[in-house]
Amino acid sequence: MCVIDTDDLIPCPVCEAVNIDKKKNNTCRRCGSAIHHHRSTPTEKSWAFLITAIICYIPANLYPMMLVDQFGSESGSTIMGGIMELWGHGDYPIALIILLASIFVPISKFLMLAYLLVSVRDPLRGEIRVNRHKVYYFTELIGPWSMVDVFVVGILAGLVHLNSVKIIAGTAATAFALSVIFTLLAAHAFDTKLIRGNR
Amino acid sequence: MKIRVKNEDELDHYIICHKCHTLQKEVPIADGAKALCSQCGVVLYHRDSRLMDHGLALSMTGLIFFLLANAFPLVRIDILGSERFISITSMIASLIESGYYLVGLFVAYLIFIFPLMIFLLYILIFSLMKGGKGKTMTKDLLILLSRIQPWHMSDIFLISILVAIVKLFGMAEIHFGISFWALIVFVLIDTYITRSIHLGELWTLQKQVYRSKKENPACVRD
């Protein structure tokens, strides 16, 4: 028989089993995976992924996402340009989906992750009312949806491939895909135990 | 708050909510019922006495529809007098052909390799557990499954197809192929599986199936 403080219990990130936090070199008792080994540098890995993602997001917005090659003349459109074009044509729902997936989701994810990473290090006063576990849950939930634009470009490039009209994926597609992957990695690298530790 | 446990394995009766991270004690519930978090109301676990049969049936159906979704064209278009079609594999091939190796690779993993792996893993895990064989193998497969599960995006791909089609609406005549409907069914089955079979339940099942008589390790702290 032994008594455990419930604050010392942590979930395994892989199998969700409840484990006792032994402060260093935690391995899950059920599946044997490591539970956040890097106690001395808790947020650095997540920061590194997040900054990489933000850097990738810049060319993703500056370069064309999709090139339309019509009878030899090429015209490209950036993410924002594509949204404006759709809006101009009256395709409001699609314009909104792309706006949500390619602009709103990535930027809100950057902001929320940055907020989480800053707040676990330097808790600001009065911010305890925000349930940061819910913020994290939300970032995980909306994260993959920003891949929509990359998939759309891939589908269009595969479909419209004629001699007269061609749709080609632009440089921004690579940058954008990288940005999404790195934000997902940043979210996965975030140690949720830190949230409670600072409460 | 302090809790008392006999040994570390008794912590299996506790669950940390994956949404709000509050500690919950597992309570016995009726067959087919689900337990909700007392704080945020998210589903914590289900109880299904025939989880292995249900899981095996669902994952096999899912795999069949996944194969169908890849065997035929997804969408066919008539544009400027010529006909073009696309399938998941031809889309990946065209991305790689046009020099977008990285995007092509990502897309291949996210919508082809990972979904296929996940369903094969489900089938393998359920079959192994049904036969009661391969304890360590099941464990390794479960770890692999939980590592790749966040990385598959078939549902997002389905929405992307719809967006792409609406973009082409004025330019071309669009016909949906068999694979498109198969993909819809696959995504529905996949969503149902991820919602109704949590990985935690699979671990509990694994523990029940391969229950050994060895002594439980003593508690680490006193």
Short mmCIF file of C-alpha atoms in Angstrom, two decimals:
data_model
loop_
_atom_site.label_atom_id
_atom_site.label_comp_id
_atom_site.label_asym_id
_atom_site.label_seq_id
_atom_site.Cartn_x
_atom_site.Cartn_y
_atom_site.Cartn_z
CA MET A 1 0.00 0.00 0.00
CA CYS A 2 1.34 3.38 -0.85
CA VAL A 3 0.03 6.91 -1.10
CA ILE A 4 0.53 8.93 -4.28
CA ASP A 5 -0.06 12.60 -4.79
CA THR A 6 -2.38 12.97 -7.80
CA ASP A 7 -0.22 15.86 -9.03
CA ASP A 8 2.55 13.33 -9.61
CA LEU A 9 0.52 11.33 -12.07
CA ILE A 10 1.19 11.80 -15.78
CA PRO A 11 -0.37 10.17 -18.81
CA CYS A 12 1.83 8.28 -21.25
CA PRO A 13 1.76 10.19 -24.56
CA VAL A 14 1.69 6.92 -26.50
CA CYS A 15 -0.72 4.58 -24.69
CA GLU A 16 -2.45 7.03 -22.29
CA ALA A 17 -1.69 4.87 -19.25
CA VAL A 18 -1.49 6.72 -15.93
CA ASN A 19 2.09 6.79 -14.69
CA ILE A 20 3.88 8.05 -11.59
CA ASP A 21 6.20 10.92 -12.40
CA LYS A 22 9.66 9.95 -11.15
CA LYS A 23 11.07 13.33 -12.23
CA LYS A 24 13.72 11.85 -14.51
CA ASN A 25 13.89 9.15 -17.17
CA ASN A 26 10.24 8.27 -17.04
CA THR A 27 9.29 5.20 -19.02
CA CYS A 28 5.71 4.10 -19.33
CA ARG A 29 4.95 1.05 -17.18
CA ARG A 30 2.56 -0.33 -19.81
CA CYS A 31 4.16 0.30 -23.20
CA GLY A 32 7.71 1.20 -22.25
CA SER A 33 7.89 4.46 -24.21
CA ALA A 34 9.83 7.41 -22.89
CA ILE A 35 7.69 10.14 -21.32
CA HIS A 36 9.34 13.49 -22.04
CA HIS A 37 12.93 12.85 -21.12
CA HIS A 38 14.15 16.39 -21.63
CA ARG A 39 13.29 17.93 -18.30
CA SER A 40 16.16 20.43 -18.46
CA THR A 41 15.05 21.80 -21.82
CA PRO A 42 11.29 21.34 -21.68
CA THR A 43 10.09 23.79 -24.31
CA GLU A 44 13.09 24.13 -26.64
CA LYS A 45 12.20 21.31 -29.02
CA SER A 46 8.69 22.60 -29.48
CA TRP A 47 9.99 26.17 -29.96
CA ALA A 48 12.45 24.99 -32.62
CA PHE A 49 9.71 23.25 -34.62
CA LEU A 50 7.39 26.23 -34.22
CA ILE A 51 9.97 28.76 -35.42
CA THR A 52 10.80 26.54 -38.42
CA ALA A 53 7.09 26.37 -39.23
CA ILE A 54 6.74 30.16 -39.06
CA ILE A 55 9.78 30.59 -41.31
CA CYS A 56 8.29 28.13 -43.84
CA TYR A 57 4.99 29.99 -43.72
CA ILE A 58 6.57 33.17 -45.15
CA PRO A 59 7.55 31.77 -48.59
CA ALA A 60 4.26 29.85 -48.55
CA ASN A 61 2.47 33.17 -48.74
CA LEU A 62 4.86 35.02 -51.04
CA TYR A 63 5.33 32.43 -53.80
CA PRO A 64 2.51 31.21 -56.03
CA MET A 65 0.62 28.20 -54.74
CA MET A 66 -0.74 27.22 -58.12
CA LEU A 67 0.40 28.01 -61.65
CA VAL A 68 -2.08 27.96 -64.53
CA ASP A 69 -0.36 27.40 -67.87
CA GLN A 70 -2.88 28.40 -70.53
CA PHE A 71 -1.75 28.12 -74.17
CA GLY A 72 1.84 28.75 -73.17
CA SER A 73 1.25 31.78 -70.96
CA GLU A 74 1.73 31.15 -67.26
CA SER A 75 -0.12 32.88 -64.48
CA GLY A 76 0.35 32.11 -60.82
CA SER A 77 -1.69 32.92 -57.77
CA THR A 78 -0.60 33.06 -54.16
CA ILE A 79 -2.79 31.76 -51.34
CA MET A 80 -4.29 35.18 -50.66
CA GLY A 81 -4.61 35.90 -54.39
CA GLY A 82 -6.45 32.63 -54.93
CA ILE A 83 -8.88 33.44 -52.13
CA MET A 84 -9.53 36.93 -53.58
CA GLU A 85 -10.12 35.42 -57.01
CA LEU A 86 -12.62 32.89 -55.66
CA TRP A 87 -14.37 35.62 -53.67
CA GLY A 88 -14.57 37.76 -56.80
CA HIS A 89 -16.15 34.89 -58.75
CA GLY A 90 -18.79 34.56 -56.05
CA ASP A 91 -17.59 31.20 -54.68
CA TYR A 92 -17.98 32.42 -51.11
CA PRO A 93 -18.12 29.04 -49.31
CA ILE A 94 -14.96 27.75 -51.01
CA ALA A 95 -13.18 31.06 -50.46
CA LEU A 96 -14.11 30.82 -46.78
CA ILE A 97 -12.91 27.19 -46.50
CA ILE A 98 -9.53 28.08 -48.04
CA LEU A 99 -9.29 31.24 -45.92
CA LEU A 100 -10.02 29.22 -42.80
CA ALA A 101 -7.68 26.34 -43.70
CA SER A 102 -4.71 28.27 -45.09
CA ILE A 103 -4.72 31.58 -43.22
CA PHE A 104 -6.81 31.34 -40.07
CA VAL A 105 -5.84 27.83 -38.89
CA PRO A 106 -2.03 28.14 -39.29
CA ILE A 107 -1.83 31.62 -37.80
CA SER A 108 -4.06 30.82 -34.84
CA LYS A 109 -2.04 27.67 -34.29
CA PHE A 110 1.23 29.64 -34.26
CA LEU A 111 -0.27 32.12 -31.78
CA MET A 112 -1.78 29.48 -29.51
CA LEU A 113 1.39 27.37 -29.42
CA ALA A 114 3.55 30.43 -28.80
CA TYR A 115 1.18 31.49 -26.01
CA LEU A 116 1.34 28.02 -24.45
CA LEU A 117 5.12 27.89 -24.70
CA VAL A 118 5.55 31.35 -23.18
CA SER A 119 2.95 30.87 -20.47
CA VAL A 120 4.41 27.61 -19.12
CA ARG A 121 7.76 29.35 -18.68
CA ASP A 122 6.67 32.74 -17.36
CA PRO A 123 3.15 32.52 -16.02
CA LEU A 124 1.50 35.90 -16.29
CA ARG A 125 -0.78 36.97 -13.53
CA GLY A 126 -4.52 36.72 -14.10
CA GLU A 127 -4.24 34.32 -17.00
CA ILE A 128 -5.11 31.26 -14.93
CA ARG A 129 -8.74 31.53 -15.99
CA VAL A 130 -7.81 30.34 -19.48
CA ASN A 131 -7.89 26.56 -19.50
CA ARG A 132 -4.64 25.89 -21.29
CA HIS A 133 -5.35 22.17 -21.66
CA LYS A 134 -8.32 23.14 -23.77
CA VAL A 135 -6.16 25.50 -25.83
CA TYR A 136 -3.75 22.63 -26.49
CA TYR A 137 -6.58 20.22 -27.32
CA PHE A 138 -7.93 22.79 -29.78
CA THR A 139 -4.56 23.24 -31.53
CA GLU A 140 -4.29 19.46 -31.95
CA LEU A 141 -7.83 19.33 -33.30
CA ILE A 142 -7.57 22.06 -35.96
CA GLY A 143 -3.93 21.42 -36.92
CA PRO A 144 -4.23 18.92 -39.79
CA TRP A 145 -7.00 20.89 -41.51
CA SER A 146 -4.52 23.33 -43.01
CA MET A 147 -3.40 20.56 -45.38
CA VAL A 148 -6.58 21.17 -47.42
CA ASP A 149 -4.91 23.66 -49.76
CA VAL A 150 -1.96 21.39 -50.49
CA PHE A 151 -4.29 18.49 -51.31
CA VAL A 152 -6.45 20.73 -53.52
CA VAL A 153 -3.42 21.85 -55.51
CA GLY A 154 -2.28 18.24 -55.82
CA ILE A 155 -5.69 17.13 -57.11
CA LEU A 156 -5.98 20.02 -59.58
CA ALA A 157 -2.43 19.48 -60.84
CA GLY A 158 -3.18 15.81 -61.38
CA LEU A 159 -6.49 16.45 -63.10
CA VAL A 160 -5.90 19.47 -65.31
CA HIS A 161 -2.91 18.33 -67.31
CA LEU A 162 -3.66 18.92 -70.98
CA ASN A 163 -1.64 20.28 -73.85
CA SER A 164 -3.54 23.56 -73.88
CA VAL A 165 -4.24 24.06 -70.18
CA LYS A 166 -2.05 22.87 -67.34
CA ILE A 167 -2.24 23.45 -63.62
CA ILE A 168 1.14 23.11 -61.95
CA ALA A 169 1.83 23.13 -58.23
CA GLY A 170 3.82 26.20 -57.18
CA THR A 171 6.80 26.67 -54.89
CA ALA A 172 4.47 27.67 -52.08
CA ALA A 173 2.97 24.16 -52.00
CA THR A 174 6.26 22.70 -50.72
CA ALA A 175 6.74 25.53 -48.24
CA PHE A 176 3.18 25.26 -47.02
CA ALA A 177 3.31 21.48 -46.62
CA LEU A 178 6.55 21.85 -44.64
CA SER A 179 4.99 24.54 -42.48
CA VAL A 180 2.01 22.30 -41.65
CA ILE A 181 4.24 19.31 -40.86
CA PHE A 182 6.45 21.40 -38.56
CA THR A 183 3.47 22.89 -36.68
CA LEU A 184 2.14 19.37 -36.14
CA LEU A 185 5.56 18.29 -34.87
CA ALA A 186 5.70 21.35 -32.59
CA ALA A 187 2.33 20.47 -31.10
CA HIS A 188 3.40 16.86 -30.57
CA ALA A 189 6.66 17.93 -28.92
CA PHE A 190 4.83 20.14 -26.42
CA ASP A 191 4.87 18.61 -22.94
CA THR A 192 1.38 18.96 -21.45
CA LYS A 193 2.74 18.20 -17.98
CA LEU A 194 4.26 21.70 -17.96
CA ILE A 195 0.83 23.29 -17.95
CA ARG A 196 -0.13 21.77 -14.63
CA GLY A 197 3.30 22.34 -13.12
CA ASN A 198 2.81 26.08 -13.42
CA ARG A 199 -0.72 26.26 -12.16
CA MET B 1 -5.14 15.23 -3.46
CA LYS B 2 -3.75 11.86 -2.39
CA ILE B 3 -4.81 8.47 -3.58
CA ARG B 4 -3.96 5.06 -2.19
CA VAL B 5 -2.88 2.21 -4.42
CA LYS B 6 -1.52 -1.25 -3.66
CA ASN B 7 0.92 -1.29 -6.56
CA GLU B 8 1.65 0.56 -9.75
CA ASP B 9 -0.60 -1.65 -11.87
CA GLU B 10 -3.60 -0.50 -9.91
CA LEU B 11 -3.21 2.85 -11.66
CA ASP B 12 -4.90 1.14 -14.62
CA HIS B 13 -8.16 1.89 -12.85
CA TYR B 14 -7.49 5.58 -13.26
CA ILE B 15 -7.77 7.64 -16.42
CA ILE B 16 -6.44 11.08 -17.21
CA CYS B 17 -8.89 12.89 -19.49
CA HIS B 18 -7.16 13.64 -22.79
CA LYS B 19 -8.95 16.97 -23.14
CA CYS B 20 -8.84 18.63 -19.72
CA HIS B 21 -6.26 16.40 -17.94
CA THR B 22 -8.30 15.76 -14.81
CA LEU B 23 -7.78 12.46 -13.05
CA GLN B 24 -10.80 10.17 -13.22
CA LYS B 25 -11.46 6.84 -11.55
CA GLU B 26 -12.71 4.14 -13.84
CA VAL B 27 -16.23 2.99 -12.99
CA PRO B 28 -17.92 -0.20 -14.19
CA ILE B 29 -20.49 0.59 -16.88
CA ALA B 30 -23.03 -1.47 -18.80
CA ASP B 31 -22.11 -3.23 -22.02
CA GLY B 32 -22.36 -0.83 -24.95
CA ALA B 33 -22.33 2.25 -22.72
CA LYS B 34 -19.71 4.97 -22.63
CA ALA B 35 -18.17 6.92 -19.77
CA LEU B 36 -17.85 10.68 -19.96
CA CYS B 37 -15.38 13.00 -18.24
CA SER B 38 -16.97 14.60 -15.19
CA GLN B 39 -15.32 17.95 -15.97
CA CYS B 40 -15.56 18.50 -19.72
CA GLY B 41 -17.94 15.78 -20.92
CA VAL B 42 -15.59 14.23 -23.47
CA VAL B 43 -15.89 10.44 -23.98
CA LEU B 44 -13.32 8.65 -21.82
CA TYR B 45 -13.95 5.01 -22.65
CA HIS B 46 -16.54 2.60 -23.97
CA ARG B 47 -17.37 -0.86 -22.80
CA ASP B 48 -17.82 -3.46 -25.46
CA SER B 49 -17.61 -7.11 -24.45
CA ARG B 50 -17.15 -8.14 -28.09
CA LEU B 51 -14.62 -5.45 -28.98
CA MET B 52 -12.37 -7.92 -30.82
CA ASP B 53 -15.12 -9.12 -33.16
CA HIS B 54 -16.47 -5.64 -33.78
CA GLY B 55 -13.01 -4.21 -34.32
CA LEU B 56 -11.98 -7.00 -36.68
CA ALA B 57 -15.19 -6.67 -38.71
CA LEU B 58 -14.92 -2.89 -38.95
CA SER B 59 -11.26 -2.83 -39.87
CA MET B 60 -11.71 -5.51 -42.56
CA THR B 61 -14.61 -3.57 -44.08
CA GLY B 62 -12.53 -0.42 -43.91
CA LEU B 63 -9.61 -2.10 -45.67
CA ILE B 64 -11.87 -3.39 -48.47
CA PHE B 65 -13.26 0.10 -49.06
CA PHE B 66 -9.76 1.58 -48.92
CA LEU B 67 -8.59 -0.83 -51.62
CA LEU B 68 -11.68 0.00 -53.69
CA ALA B 69 -10.98 3.71 -53.25
CA ASN B 70 -7.53 3.16 -54.73
CA ALA B 71 -8.40 0.71 -57.50
CA PHE B 72 -10.63 2.98 -59.58
CA PRO B 73 -10.61 6.64 -60.64
CA LEU B 74 -11.88 9.08 -58.03
CA VAL B 75 -13.07 11.80 -60.36
CA ARG B 76 -13.28 12.00 -64.15
CA ILE B 77 -13.52 15.31 -65.96
CA ASP B 78 -14.32 16.31 -69.53
CA ILE B 79 -12.35 19.44 -70.26
CA LEU B 80 -11.97 21.09 -73.67
CA GLY B 81 -12.96 17.87 -75.41
CA SER B 82 -10.48 15.62 -73.68
CA GLU B 83 -11.01 13.35 -70.76
CA ARG B 84 -8.89 13.16 -67.62
CA PHE B 85 -9.24 11.15 -64.46
CA ILE B 86 -7.50 11.04 -61.14
CA SER B 87 -6.94 8.43 -58.46
CA ILE B 88 -4.99 8.70 -55.22
CA THR B 89 -1.97 6.92 -56.69
CA SER B 90 -1.99 8.83 -59.98
CA MET B 91 -2.15 12.11 -58.06
CA ILE B 92 0.91 11.17 -56.01
CA ALA B 93 2.71 10.00 -59.17
CA SER B 94 1.97 13.25 -61.00
CA LEU B 95 3.23 15.32 -58.07
CA ILE B 96 6.49 13.37 -58.01
CA GLU B 97 6.82 13.46 -61.81
CA SER B 98 6.51 17.25 -61.89
CA GLY B 99 9.39 17.54 -59.43
CA TYR B 100 7.50 18.04 -56.18
CA TYR B 101 9.22 15.17 -54.39
CA LEU B 102 8.65 16.47 -50.89
CA VAL B 103 4.96 17.28 -51.32
CA GLY B 104 4.47 14.02 -53.21
CA LEU B 105 6.12 12.10 -50.39
CA PHE B 106 4.06 13.83 -47.70
CA VAL B 107 0.84 13.24 -49.59
CA ALA B 108 1.79 9.60 -50.21
CA TYR B 109 2.35 9.07 -46.49
CA LEU B 110 -0.64 11.04 -45.25
CA ILE B 111 -3.35 9.65 -47.50
CA PHE B 112 -2.00 6.34 -48.75
CA ILE B 113 0.69 4.67 -46.65
CA PHE B 114 -0.53 5.64 -43.16
CA PRO B 115 -4.23 4.80 -43.69
CA LEU B 116 -3.25 1.46 -45.24
CA MET B 117 -0.85 0.75 -42.38
CA ILE B 118 -3.41 1.71 -39.74
CA PHE B 119 -6.02 -0.67 -41.09
CA LEU B 120 -3.54 -3.51 -41.57
CA LEU B 121 -2.35 -2.91 -38.00
CA TYR B 122 -5.91 -3.03 -36.66
CA ILE B 123 -6.54 -6.32 -38.44
CA LEU B 124 -3.25 -7.79 -37.23
CA ILE B 125 -3.74 -6.64 -33.63
CA PHE B 126 -7.31 -7.93 -33.42
CA SER B 127 -6.41 -11.25 -35.06
CA LEU B 128 -3.43 -11.74 -32.74
CA MET B 129 -5.54 -10.95 -29.70
CA LYS B 130 -8.31 -13.25 -30.88
CA GLY B 131 -5.83 -16.06 -31.22
CA GLY B 132 -4.25 -15.13 -27.89
CA LYS B 133 -0.76 -15.24 -29.41
CA GLY B 134 2.16 -12.84 -29.75
CA LYS B 135 2.04 -10.74 -26.60
CA THR B 136 5.12 -8.62 -27.28
CA MET B 137 4.27 -8.31 -30.96
CA THR B 138 0.81 -6.94 -30.13
CA LYS B 139 2.45 -4.46 -27.78
CA ASP B 140 4.88 -3.27 -30.46
CA LEU B 141 2.10 -3.03 -33.03
CA LEU B 142 -0.05 -1.00 -30.63
CA ILE B 143 2.82 1.43 -30.03
CA LEU B 144 3.33 1.76 -33.80
CA LEU B 145 -0.41 2.31 -34.26
CA SER B 146 -0.58 5.10 -31.72
CA ARG B 147 2.50 6.74 -33.24
CA ILE B 148 1.06 6.92 -36.75
CA GLN B 149 -2.58 7.52 -35.90
CA PRO B 150 -2.32 11.32 -35.66
CA TRP B 151 -0.72 11.40 -39.10
CA HIS B 152 -3.38 10.19 -41.41
CA MET B 153 -5.61 12.61 -43.21
CA SER B 154 -8.11 10.73 -45.37
CA ASP B 155 -11.01 12.83 -44.08
CA ILE B 156 -9.22 16.07 -44.93
CA PHE B 157 -8.40 14.68 -48.38
CA LEU B 158 -12.10 14.00 -48.96
CA ILE B 159 -12.98 17.63 -48.20
CA SER B 160 -10.13 18.70 -50.50
CA ILE B 161 -11.61 16.72 -53.38
CA LEU B 162 -14.90 18.55 -52.91
CA VAL B 163 -13.13 21.93 -52.84
CA ALA B 164 -11.16 21.07 -55.98
CA ILE B 165 -14.32 19.98 -57.77
CA VAL B 166 -16.15 23.19 -56.92
CA LYS B 167 -13.16 25.12 -58.25
CA LEU B 168 -13.44 23.24 -61.58
CA PHE B 169 -17.22 23.47 -61.74
CA GLY B 170 -17.53 26.06 -64.48
CA MET B 171 -14.55 24.83 -66.51
CA ALA B 172 -15.29 21.17 -66.97
CA GLU B 173 -17.90 18.45 -66.81
CA ILE B 174 -17.37 16.35 -63.71
CA HIS B 175 -18.20 12.68 -63.16
CA PHE B 176 -17.64 10.93 -59.86
CA GLY B 177 -16.02 7.51 -60.05
CA ILE B 178 -16.65 4.40 -57.95
CA SER B 179 -13.63 5.23 -55.84
CA PHE B 180 -15.13 8.52 -54.73
CA TRP B 181 -18.09 6.76 -53.11
CA ALA B 182 -15.78 4.08 -51.72
CA LEU B 183 -13.61 6.82 -50.20
CA ILE B 184 -16.64 8.38 -48.53
CA VAL B 185 -17.56 5.01 -46.97
CA PHE B 186 -13.92 4.48 -45.96
CA VAL B 187 -13.76 7.89 -44.25
CA LEU B 188 -17.05 7.19 -42.43
CA ILE B 189 -15.80 3.80 -41.20
CA ASP B 190 -12.48 5.32 -40.21
CA THR B 191 -14.18 8.13 -38.26
CA TYR B 192 -16.42 5.57 -36.56
CA ILE B 193 -13.44 3.41 -35.56
CA THR B 194 -11.41 6.31 -34.15
CA ARG B 195 -14.46 7.52 -32.24
CA SER B 196 -15.65 4.18 -30.91
CA ILE B 197 -12.37 2.33 -30.29
CA HIS B 198 -9.93 4.36 -28.23
CA LEU B 199 -6.36 3.17 -28.01
CA GLY B 200 -6.66 3.00 -24.23
CA GLU B 201 -9.38 0.38 -24.65
CA LEU B 202 -7.09 -1.67 -26.88
CA TRP B 203 -4.40 -1.58 -24.18
CA THR B 204 -6.90 -2.69 -21.53
CA LEU B 205 -8.04 -5.46 -23.85
CA GLN B 206 -4.43 -6.47 -24.47
CA LYS B 207 -3.88 -6.71 -20.72
CA GLN B 208 -7.01 -8.84 -20.27
CA VAL B 209 -6.13 -11.16 -23.13
CA TYR B 210 -2.55 -11.85 -22.13
CA ARG B 211 -3.06 -11.79 -18.37
CA SER B 212 -0.10 -13.55 -16.83
CA LYS B 213 0.23 -14.89 -13.33
CA LYS B 214 3.53 -13.20 -12.54
CA GLU B 215 3.84 -11.06 -9.43
CA ASN B 216 3.09 -7.40 -9.87
CA PRO B 217 6.08 -5.14 -9.26
CA ALA B 218 6.11 -3.37 -5.93
CA CYS B 219 5.34 0.28 -5.57
CA VAL B 220 8.13 2.69 -6.36
CA ARG B 221 7.38 5.26 -3.72
CA ASP B 222 6.19 4.99 -0.21
#
